[in-house]
mmCIF file of C-alpha atoms in Angstrom:
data_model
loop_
_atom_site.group_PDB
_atom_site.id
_atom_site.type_symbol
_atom_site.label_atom_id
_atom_site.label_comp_id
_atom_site.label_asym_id
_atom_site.label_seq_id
_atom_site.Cartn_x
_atom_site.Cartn_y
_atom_site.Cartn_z
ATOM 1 C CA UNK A 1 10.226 1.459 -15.902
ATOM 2 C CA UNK A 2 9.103 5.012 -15.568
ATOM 3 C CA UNK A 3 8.342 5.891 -18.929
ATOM 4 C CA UNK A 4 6.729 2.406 -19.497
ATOM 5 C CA UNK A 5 4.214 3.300 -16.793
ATOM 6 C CA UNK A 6 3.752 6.969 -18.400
ATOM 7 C CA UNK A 7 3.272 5.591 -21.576
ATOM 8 C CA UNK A 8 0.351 3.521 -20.002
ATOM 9 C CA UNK A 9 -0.775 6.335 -17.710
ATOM 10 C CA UNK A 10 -4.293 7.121 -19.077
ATOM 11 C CA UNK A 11 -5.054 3.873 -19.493
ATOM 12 C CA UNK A 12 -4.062 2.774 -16.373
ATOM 13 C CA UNK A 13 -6.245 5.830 -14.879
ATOM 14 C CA UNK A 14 -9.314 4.157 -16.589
ATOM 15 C CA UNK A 15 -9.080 0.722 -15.512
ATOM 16 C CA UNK A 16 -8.109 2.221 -11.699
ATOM 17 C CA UNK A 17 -11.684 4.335 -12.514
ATOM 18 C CA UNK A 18 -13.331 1.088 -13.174
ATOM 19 C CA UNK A 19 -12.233 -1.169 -10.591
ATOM 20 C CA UNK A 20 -13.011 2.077 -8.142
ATOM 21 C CA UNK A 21 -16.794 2.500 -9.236
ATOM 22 C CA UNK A 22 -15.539 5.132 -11.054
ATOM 23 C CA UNK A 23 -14.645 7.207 -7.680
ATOM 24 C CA UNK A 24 -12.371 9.640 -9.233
ATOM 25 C CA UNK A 25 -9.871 10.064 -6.375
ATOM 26 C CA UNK A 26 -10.086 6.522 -5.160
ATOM 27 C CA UNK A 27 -8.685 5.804 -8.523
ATOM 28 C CA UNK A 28 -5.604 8.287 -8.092
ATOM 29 C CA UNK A 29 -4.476 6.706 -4.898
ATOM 30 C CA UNK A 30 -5.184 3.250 -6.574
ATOM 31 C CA UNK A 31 -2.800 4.473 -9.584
ATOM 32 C CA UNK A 32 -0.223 6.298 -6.345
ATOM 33 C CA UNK A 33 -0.061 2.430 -5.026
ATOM 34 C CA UNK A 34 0.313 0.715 -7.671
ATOM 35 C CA UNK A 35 3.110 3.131 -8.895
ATOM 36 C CA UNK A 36 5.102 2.490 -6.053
ATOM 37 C CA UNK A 37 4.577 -0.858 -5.510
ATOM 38 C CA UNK A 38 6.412 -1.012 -8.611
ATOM 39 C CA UNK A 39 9.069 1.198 -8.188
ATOM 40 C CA UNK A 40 9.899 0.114 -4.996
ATOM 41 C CA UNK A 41 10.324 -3.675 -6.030
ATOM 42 C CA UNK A 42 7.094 -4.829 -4.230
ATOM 43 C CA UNK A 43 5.532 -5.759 -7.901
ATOM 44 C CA UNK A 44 7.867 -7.235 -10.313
ATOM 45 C CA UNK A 45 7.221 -7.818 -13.700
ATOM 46 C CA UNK A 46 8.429 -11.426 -14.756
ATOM 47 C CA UNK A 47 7.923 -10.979 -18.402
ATOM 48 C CA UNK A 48 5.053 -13.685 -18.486
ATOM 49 C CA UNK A 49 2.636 -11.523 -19.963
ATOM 50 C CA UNK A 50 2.546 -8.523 -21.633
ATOM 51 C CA UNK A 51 3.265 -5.514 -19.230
ATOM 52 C CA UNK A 52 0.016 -3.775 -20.028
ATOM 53 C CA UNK A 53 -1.902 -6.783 -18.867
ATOM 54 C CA UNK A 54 0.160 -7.322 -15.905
ATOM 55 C CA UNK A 55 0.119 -3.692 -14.853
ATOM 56 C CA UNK A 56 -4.128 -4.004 -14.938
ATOM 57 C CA UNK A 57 -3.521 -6.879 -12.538
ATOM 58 C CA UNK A 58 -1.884 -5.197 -10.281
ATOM 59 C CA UNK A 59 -3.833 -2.307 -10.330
ATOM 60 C CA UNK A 60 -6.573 -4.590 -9.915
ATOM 61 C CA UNK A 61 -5.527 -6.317 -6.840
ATOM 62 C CA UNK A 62 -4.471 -2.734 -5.360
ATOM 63 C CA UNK A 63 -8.177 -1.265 -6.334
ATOM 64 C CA UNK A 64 -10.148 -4.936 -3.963
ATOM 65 C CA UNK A 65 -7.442 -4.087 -1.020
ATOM 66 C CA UNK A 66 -8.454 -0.253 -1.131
ATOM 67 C CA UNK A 67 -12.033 -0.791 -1.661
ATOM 68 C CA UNK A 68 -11.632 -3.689 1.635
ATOM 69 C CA UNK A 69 -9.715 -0.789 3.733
ATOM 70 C CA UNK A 70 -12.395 1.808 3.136
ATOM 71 C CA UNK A 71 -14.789 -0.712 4.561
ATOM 72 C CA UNK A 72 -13.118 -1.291 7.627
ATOM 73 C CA UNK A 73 -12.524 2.630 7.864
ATOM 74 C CA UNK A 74 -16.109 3.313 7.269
ATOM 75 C CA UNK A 75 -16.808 0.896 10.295
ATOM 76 C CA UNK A 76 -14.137 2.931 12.534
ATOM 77 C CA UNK A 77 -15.672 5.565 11.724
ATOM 78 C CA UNK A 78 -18.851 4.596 12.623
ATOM 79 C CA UNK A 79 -17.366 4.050 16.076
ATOM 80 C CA UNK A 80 -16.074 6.942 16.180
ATOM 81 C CA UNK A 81 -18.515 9.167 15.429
ATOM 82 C CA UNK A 82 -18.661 13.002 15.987
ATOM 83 C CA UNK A 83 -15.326 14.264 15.961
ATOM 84 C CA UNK A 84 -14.320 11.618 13.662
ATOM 85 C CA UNK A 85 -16.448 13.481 10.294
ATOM 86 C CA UNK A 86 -13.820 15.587 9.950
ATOM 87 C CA UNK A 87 -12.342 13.682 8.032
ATOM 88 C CA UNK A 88 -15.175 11.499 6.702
ATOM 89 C CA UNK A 89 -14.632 11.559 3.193
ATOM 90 C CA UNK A 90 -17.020 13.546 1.407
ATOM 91 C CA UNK A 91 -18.853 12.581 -2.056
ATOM 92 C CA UNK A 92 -16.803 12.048 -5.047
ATOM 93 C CA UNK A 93 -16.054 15.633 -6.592
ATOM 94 C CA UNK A 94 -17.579 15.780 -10.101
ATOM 95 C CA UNK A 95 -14.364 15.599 -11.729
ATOM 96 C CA UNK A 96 -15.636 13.786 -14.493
ATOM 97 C CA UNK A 97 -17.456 15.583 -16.532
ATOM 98 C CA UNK A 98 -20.132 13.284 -18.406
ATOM 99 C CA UNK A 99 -22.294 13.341 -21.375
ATOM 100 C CA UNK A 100 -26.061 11.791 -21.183
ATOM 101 C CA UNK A 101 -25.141 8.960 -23.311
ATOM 102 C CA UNK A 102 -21.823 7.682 -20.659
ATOM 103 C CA UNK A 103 -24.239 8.265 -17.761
ATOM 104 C CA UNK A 104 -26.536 5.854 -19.473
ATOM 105 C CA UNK A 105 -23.473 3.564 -20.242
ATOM 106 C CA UNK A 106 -22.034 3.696 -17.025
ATOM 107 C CA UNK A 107 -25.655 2.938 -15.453
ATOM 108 C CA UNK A 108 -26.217 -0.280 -17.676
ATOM 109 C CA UNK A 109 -23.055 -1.227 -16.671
ATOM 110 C CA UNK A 110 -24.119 -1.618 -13.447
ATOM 111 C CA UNK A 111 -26.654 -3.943 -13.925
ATOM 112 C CA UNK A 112 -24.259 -6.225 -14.843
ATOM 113 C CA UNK A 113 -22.235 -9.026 -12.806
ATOM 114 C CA UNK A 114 -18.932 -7.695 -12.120
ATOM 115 C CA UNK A 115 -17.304 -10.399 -14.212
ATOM 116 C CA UNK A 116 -18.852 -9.156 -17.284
ATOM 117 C CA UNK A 117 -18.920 -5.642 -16.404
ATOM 118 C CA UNK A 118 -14.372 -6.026 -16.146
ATOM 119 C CA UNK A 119 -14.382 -8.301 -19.300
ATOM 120 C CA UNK A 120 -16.637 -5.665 -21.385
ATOM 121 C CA UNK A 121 -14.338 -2.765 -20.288
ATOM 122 C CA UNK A 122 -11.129 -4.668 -20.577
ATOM 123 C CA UNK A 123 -12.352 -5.294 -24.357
ATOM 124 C CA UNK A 124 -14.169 -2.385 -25.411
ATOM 125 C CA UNK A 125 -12.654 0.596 -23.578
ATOM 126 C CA UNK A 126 -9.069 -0.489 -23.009
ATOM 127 C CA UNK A 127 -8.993 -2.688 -26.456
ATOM 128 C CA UNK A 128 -7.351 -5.514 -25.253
ATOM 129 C CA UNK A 129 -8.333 -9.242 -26.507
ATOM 130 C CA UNK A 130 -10.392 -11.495 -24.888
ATOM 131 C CA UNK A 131 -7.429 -13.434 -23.778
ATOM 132 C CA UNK A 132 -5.486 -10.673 -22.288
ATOM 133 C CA UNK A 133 -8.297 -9.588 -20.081
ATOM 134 C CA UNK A 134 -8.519 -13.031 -19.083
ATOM 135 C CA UNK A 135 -5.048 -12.876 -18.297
ATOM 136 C CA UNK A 136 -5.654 -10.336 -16.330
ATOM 137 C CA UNK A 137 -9.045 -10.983 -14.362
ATOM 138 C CA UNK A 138 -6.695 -14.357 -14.173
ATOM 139 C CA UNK A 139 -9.391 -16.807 -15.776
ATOM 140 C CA UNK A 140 -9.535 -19.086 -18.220
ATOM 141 C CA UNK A 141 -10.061 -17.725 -21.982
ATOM 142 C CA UNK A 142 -13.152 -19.789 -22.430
ATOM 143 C CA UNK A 143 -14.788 -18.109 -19.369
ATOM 144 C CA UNK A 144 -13.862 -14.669 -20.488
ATOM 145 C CA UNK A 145 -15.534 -15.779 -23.538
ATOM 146 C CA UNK A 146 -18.503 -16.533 -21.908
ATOM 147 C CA UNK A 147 -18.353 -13.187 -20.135
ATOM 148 C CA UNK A 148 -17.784 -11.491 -22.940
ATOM 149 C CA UNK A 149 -20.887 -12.309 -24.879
ATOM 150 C CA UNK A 150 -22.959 -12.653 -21.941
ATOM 151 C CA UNK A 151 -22.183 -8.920 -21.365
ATOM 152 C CA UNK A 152 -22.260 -7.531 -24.683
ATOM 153 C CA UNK A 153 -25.978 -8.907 -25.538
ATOM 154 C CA UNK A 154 -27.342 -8.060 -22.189
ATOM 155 C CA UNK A 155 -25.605 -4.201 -22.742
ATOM 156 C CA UNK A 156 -27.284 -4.698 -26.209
ATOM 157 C CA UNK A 157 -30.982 -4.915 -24.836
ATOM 158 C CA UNK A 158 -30.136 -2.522 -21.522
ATOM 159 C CA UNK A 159 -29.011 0.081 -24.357
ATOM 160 C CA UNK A 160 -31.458 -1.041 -26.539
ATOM 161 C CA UNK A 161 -32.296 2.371 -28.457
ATOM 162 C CA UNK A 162 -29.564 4.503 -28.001
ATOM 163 C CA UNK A 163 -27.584 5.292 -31.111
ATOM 164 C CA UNK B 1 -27.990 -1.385 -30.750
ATOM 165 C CA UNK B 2 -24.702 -2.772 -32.677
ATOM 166 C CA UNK B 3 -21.421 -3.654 -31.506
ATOM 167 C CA UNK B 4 -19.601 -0.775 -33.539
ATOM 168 C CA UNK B 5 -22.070 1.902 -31.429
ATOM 169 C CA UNK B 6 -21.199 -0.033 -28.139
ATOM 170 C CA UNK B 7 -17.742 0.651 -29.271
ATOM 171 C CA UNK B 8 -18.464 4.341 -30.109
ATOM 172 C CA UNK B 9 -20.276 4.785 -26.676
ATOM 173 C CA UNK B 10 -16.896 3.373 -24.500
ATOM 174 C CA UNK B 11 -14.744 5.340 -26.663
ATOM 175 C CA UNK B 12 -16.700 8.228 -25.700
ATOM 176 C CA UNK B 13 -16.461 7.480 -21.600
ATOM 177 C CA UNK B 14 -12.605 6.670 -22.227
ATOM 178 C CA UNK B 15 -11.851 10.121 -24.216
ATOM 179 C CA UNK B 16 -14.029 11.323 -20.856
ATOM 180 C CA UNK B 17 -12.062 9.664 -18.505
ATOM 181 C CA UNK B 18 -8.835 10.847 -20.474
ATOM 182 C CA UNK B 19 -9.795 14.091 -20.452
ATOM 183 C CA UNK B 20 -10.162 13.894 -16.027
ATOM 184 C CA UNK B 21 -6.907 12.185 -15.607
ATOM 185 C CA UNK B 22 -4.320 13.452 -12.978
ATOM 186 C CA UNK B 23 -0.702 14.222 -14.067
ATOM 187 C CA UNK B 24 1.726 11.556 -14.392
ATOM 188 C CA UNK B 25 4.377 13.230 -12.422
ATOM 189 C CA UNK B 26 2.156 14.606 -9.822
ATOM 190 C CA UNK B 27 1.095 10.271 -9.144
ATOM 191 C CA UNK B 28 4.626 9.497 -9.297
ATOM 192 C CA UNK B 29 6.301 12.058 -7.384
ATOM 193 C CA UNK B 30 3.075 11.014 -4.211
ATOM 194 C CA UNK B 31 4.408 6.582 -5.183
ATOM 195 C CA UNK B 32 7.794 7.751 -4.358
ATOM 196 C CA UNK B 33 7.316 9.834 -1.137
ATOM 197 C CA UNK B 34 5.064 6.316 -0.171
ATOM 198 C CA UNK B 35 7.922 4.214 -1.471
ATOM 199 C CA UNK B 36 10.040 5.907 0.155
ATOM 200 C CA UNK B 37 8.216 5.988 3.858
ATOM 201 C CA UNK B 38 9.250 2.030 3.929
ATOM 202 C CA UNK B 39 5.788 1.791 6.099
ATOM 203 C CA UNK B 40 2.064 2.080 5.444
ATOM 204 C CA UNK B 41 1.363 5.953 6.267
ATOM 205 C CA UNK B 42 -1.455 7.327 4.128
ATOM 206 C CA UNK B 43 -0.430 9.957 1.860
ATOM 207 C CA UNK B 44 -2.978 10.204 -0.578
ATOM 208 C CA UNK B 45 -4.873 12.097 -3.003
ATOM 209 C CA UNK B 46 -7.981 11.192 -1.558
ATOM 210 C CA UNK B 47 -7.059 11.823 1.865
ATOM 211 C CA UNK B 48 -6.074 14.816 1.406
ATOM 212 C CA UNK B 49 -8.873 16.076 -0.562
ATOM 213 C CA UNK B 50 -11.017 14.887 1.838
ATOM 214 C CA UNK B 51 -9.742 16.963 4.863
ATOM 215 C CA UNK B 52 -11.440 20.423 5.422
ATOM 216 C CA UNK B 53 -7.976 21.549 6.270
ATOM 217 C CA UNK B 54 -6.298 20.434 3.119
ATOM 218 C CA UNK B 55 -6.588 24.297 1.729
ATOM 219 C CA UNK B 56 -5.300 25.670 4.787
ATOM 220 C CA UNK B 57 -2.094 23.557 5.471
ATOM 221 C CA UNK B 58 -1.853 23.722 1.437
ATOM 222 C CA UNK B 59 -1.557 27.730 2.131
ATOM 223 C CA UNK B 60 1.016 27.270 4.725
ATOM 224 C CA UNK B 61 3.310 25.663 2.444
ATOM 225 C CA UNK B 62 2.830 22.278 2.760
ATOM 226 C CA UNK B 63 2.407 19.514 -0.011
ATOM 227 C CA UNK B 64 0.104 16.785 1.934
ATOM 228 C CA UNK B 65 -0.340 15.157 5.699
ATOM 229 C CA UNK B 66 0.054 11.695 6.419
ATOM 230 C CA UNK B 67 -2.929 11.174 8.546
ATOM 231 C CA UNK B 68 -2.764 8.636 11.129
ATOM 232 C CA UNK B 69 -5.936 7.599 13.193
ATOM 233 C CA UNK B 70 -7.389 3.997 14.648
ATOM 234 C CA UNK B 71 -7.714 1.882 17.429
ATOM 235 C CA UNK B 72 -5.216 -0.061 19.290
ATOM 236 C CA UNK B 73 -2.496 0.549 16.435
ATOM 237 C CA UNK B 74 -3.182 4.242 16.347
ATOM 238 C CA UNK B 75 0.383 4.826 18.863
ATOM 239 C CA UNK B 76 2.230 2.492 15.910
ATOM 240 C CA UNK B 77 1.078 4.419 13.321
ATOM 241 C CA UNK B 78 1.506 7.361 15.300
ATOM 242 C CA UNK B 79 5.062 7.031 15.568
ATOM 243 C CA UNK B 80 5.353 5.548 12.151
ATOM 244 C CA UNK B 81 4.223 8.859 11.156
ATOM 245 C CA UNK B 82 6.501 11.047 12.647
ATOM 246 C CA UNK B 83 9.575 9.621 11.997
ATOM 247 C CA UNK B 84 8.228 9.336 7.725
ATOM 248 C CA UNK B 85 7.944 13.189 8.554
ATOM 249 C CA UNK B 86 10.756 13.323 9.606
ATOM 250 C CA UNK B 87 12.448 12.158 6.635
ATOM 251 C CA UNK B 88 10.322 14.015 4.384
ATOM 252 C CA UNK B 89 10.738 17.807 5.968
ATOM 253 C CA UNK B 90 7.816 19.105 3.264
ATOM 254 C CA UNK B 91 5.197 16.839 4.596
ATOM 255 C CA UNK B 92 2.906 16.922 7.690
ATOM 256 C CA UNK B 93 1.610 14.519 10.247
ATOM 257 C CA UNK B 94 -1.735 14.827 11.291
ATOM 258 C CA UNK B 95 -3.487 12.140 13.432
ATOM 259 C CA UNK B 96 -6.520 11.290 15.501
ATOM 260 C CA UNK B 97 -4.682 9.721 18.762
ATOM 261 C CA UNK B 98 -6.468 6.700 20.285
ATOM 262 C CA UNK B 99 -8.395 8.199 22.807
ATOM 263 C CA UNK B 100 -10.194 10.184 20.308
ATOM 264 C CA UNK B 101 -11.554 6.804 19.261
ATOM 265 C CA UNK B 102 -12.948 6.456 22.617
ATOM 266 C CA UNK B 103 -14.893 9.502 22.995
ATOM 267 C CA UNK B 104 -12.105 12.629 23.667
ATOM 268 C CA UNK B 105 -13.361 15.028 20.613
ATOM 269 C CA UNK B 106 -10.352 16.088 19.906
ATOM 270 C CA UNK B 107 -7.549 16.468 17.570
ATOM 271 C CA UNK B 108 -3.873 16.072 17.377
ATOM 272 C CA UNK B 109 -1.357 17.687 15.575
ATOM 273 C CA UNK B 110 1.558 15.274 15.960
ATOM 274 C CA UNK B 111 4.245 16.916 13.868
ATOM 275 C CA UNK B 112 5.179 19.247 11.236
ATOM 276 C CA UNK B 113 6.799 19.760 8.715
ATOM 277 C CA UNK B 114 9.072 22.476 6.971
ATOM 278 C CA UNK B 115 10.273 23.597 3.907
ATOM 279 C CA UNK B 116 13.032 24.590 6.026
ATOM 280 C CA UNK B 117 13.368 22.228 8.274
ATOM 281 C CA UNK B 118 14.336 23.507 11.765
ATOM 282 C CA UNK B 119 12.908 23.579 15.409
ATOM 283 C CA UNK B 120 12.056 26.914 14.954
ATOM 284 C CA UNK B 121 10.366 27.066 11.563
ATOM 285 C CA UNK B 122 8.744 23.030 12.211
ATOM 286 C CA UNK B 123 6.900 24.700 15.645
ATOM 287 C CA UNK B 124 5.618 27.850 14.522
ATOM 288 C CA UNK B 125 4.009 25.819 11.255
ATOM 289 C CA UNK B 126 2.491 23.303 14.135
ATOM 290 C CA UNK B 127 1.270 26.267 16.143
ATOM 291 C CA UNK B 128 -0.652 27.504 13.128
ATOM 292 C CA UNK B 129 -1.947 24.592 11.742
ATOM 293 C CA UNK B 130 -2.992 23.995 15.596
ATOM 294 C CA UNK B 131 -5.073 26.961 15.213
ATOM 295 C CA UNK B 132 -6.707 25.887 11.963
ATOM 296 C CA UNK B 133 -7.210 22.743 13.118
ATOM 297 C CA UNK B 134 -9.532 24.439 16.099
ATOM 298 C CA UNK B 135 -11.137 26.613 14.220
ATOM 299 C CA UNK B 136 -12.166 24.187 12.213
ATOM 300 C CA UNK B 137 -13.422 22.137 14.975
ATOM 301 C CA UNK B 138 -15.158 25.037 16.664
ATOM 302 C CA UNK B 139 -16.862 26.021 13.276
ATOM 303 C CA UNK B 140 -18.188 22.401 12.776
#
């Protein structure tokens, strides 16, 4: 099971990047979770789908509960106040290094519905098919479809010029 | 704008992304000490990071905290926390008791760990990191 996940590991990384707004350490604890999750029996892989696509779904689900923590947590430590910024998490560091033209990407991307946003990553950057990232946003193929093309002509005109 | 250049232009932010990505072992060998803690004790990368005093306890020897801190469950997690620590000697507890919550500014060292673990050797690391920890708080 390890070196299944290892083999996956960058990928894995990219899609935890995405579904964390591309918070760099967000996405390491997301990747930590869902790593033991599966080691410790808590995700089991059934075989129905690939394990690729079924990995992103897990990863996935891990990245909304994180992202639904950190809002209660940011409400705490509202309460909480002085004593509490300690340990306030800071800004993202700039681990990520990026280029003009990703900045612009990632910034597009953004003004897209989150739907589209997943099914255009799923497709483009991780290079799955339609129907495996509907398999694992778990919709239909026809609405990842949709998505899909929606996304793609809309990134089209955002981008417009760039080459 | 063509769909081979929006292909170019995500293959650019993945070999980006790639290029940022943590070490495989390092994720696994953090899921295991979590798998392993049977309970829901943060020990994470961004935790950690995020803690002025990651440096210092990093300096005294120790790998990462499990950081405990919230309202009525804080005493649960509390003791959650020191028993994970307890089975994993290298690690620290560090936690924000309740009453911090309600206005006492200040901070907790619960428990230590060791790389050797001992009564001796687990107090004079949670002496020290005391002192960090109020310098720190002094110097904010």
């Amino acid at each position: 099971m390890e070196a299944r996940l290892e083999g996956l590991h960058e990928e894995s990384f990219g899609w935890a990047l995405h579904c964390c707004g591309h918070h760099h350490a967000d996405a390491e604890d997301v990747l930590q979770m869902t790593y033991a999750r599966v080691i410790s029996g808590k995700a089991v892989y059934k075989g129905k789908s690939s394990f690729r696509t079924w990995l992103f779904g897990v990863i996935r689900m891990v990245a909304r509960e994180t992202l639904r923590r950190r809002r209660r947590r940011e409400r705490l430590d509202e309460r909480a106040v002085g004593h509490l910024s300690l340990v306030a998490e800071p800004e993202a560091p700039a681990v990520v290094e990026r280029s003009e033209l990703t900045r612009r990407l990632l910034e597009a991307l953004t003004a897209l519905p989150e739907r589209q946003r997943e099914v255009l990553h799923l497709v483009f950057y991780e290079g799955l098919s339609v129907a495996e990232a509907a398999e694992v946003l778990e919709i239909g193929v026809g609405s990842a479809r949709t998505h899909y093309a929606r996304g793609k002509e809309r990134m089209k005109k955002l981008l417009g010029g760039e080459r | 704008m063509t769909h081979d250049d929006l292909e170019g232009l995500f293959a650019r932010l993945r070999s980006e992304d790639r290029a940022a990505a943590p070490d495989f072992r390092d994720v696994m060998d953090r899921a295991r000490n979590s798998a392993s803690s049977g309970h829901a004790v943060r020990q994470t990368a961004s935790w950690w990071r995020a803690i002025p005093l990651g440096s210092a306890l990093a300096a005294a020897g120790i790998g990462a905290i499990a950081l405990t801190g919230g309202p009525s469950s804080s005493e649960t997690r509390f003791q959650d926390a020191v028993r994970w620590t307890d089975a994993n000697p290298l690690f620290a507890s560090v936690g924000v008791p309740s009453d911090a919550l309600l206005g006492t500014p200040q901070w907790a060292v619960l428990r230590t760990g060791s790389p050797s673990p001992g009564i001796g050797s687990g107090l004079s690391r949670m002496l020290e990191i005391d002192r960090v920890i109020n310098d720190e708080r002094n110097n904010s």
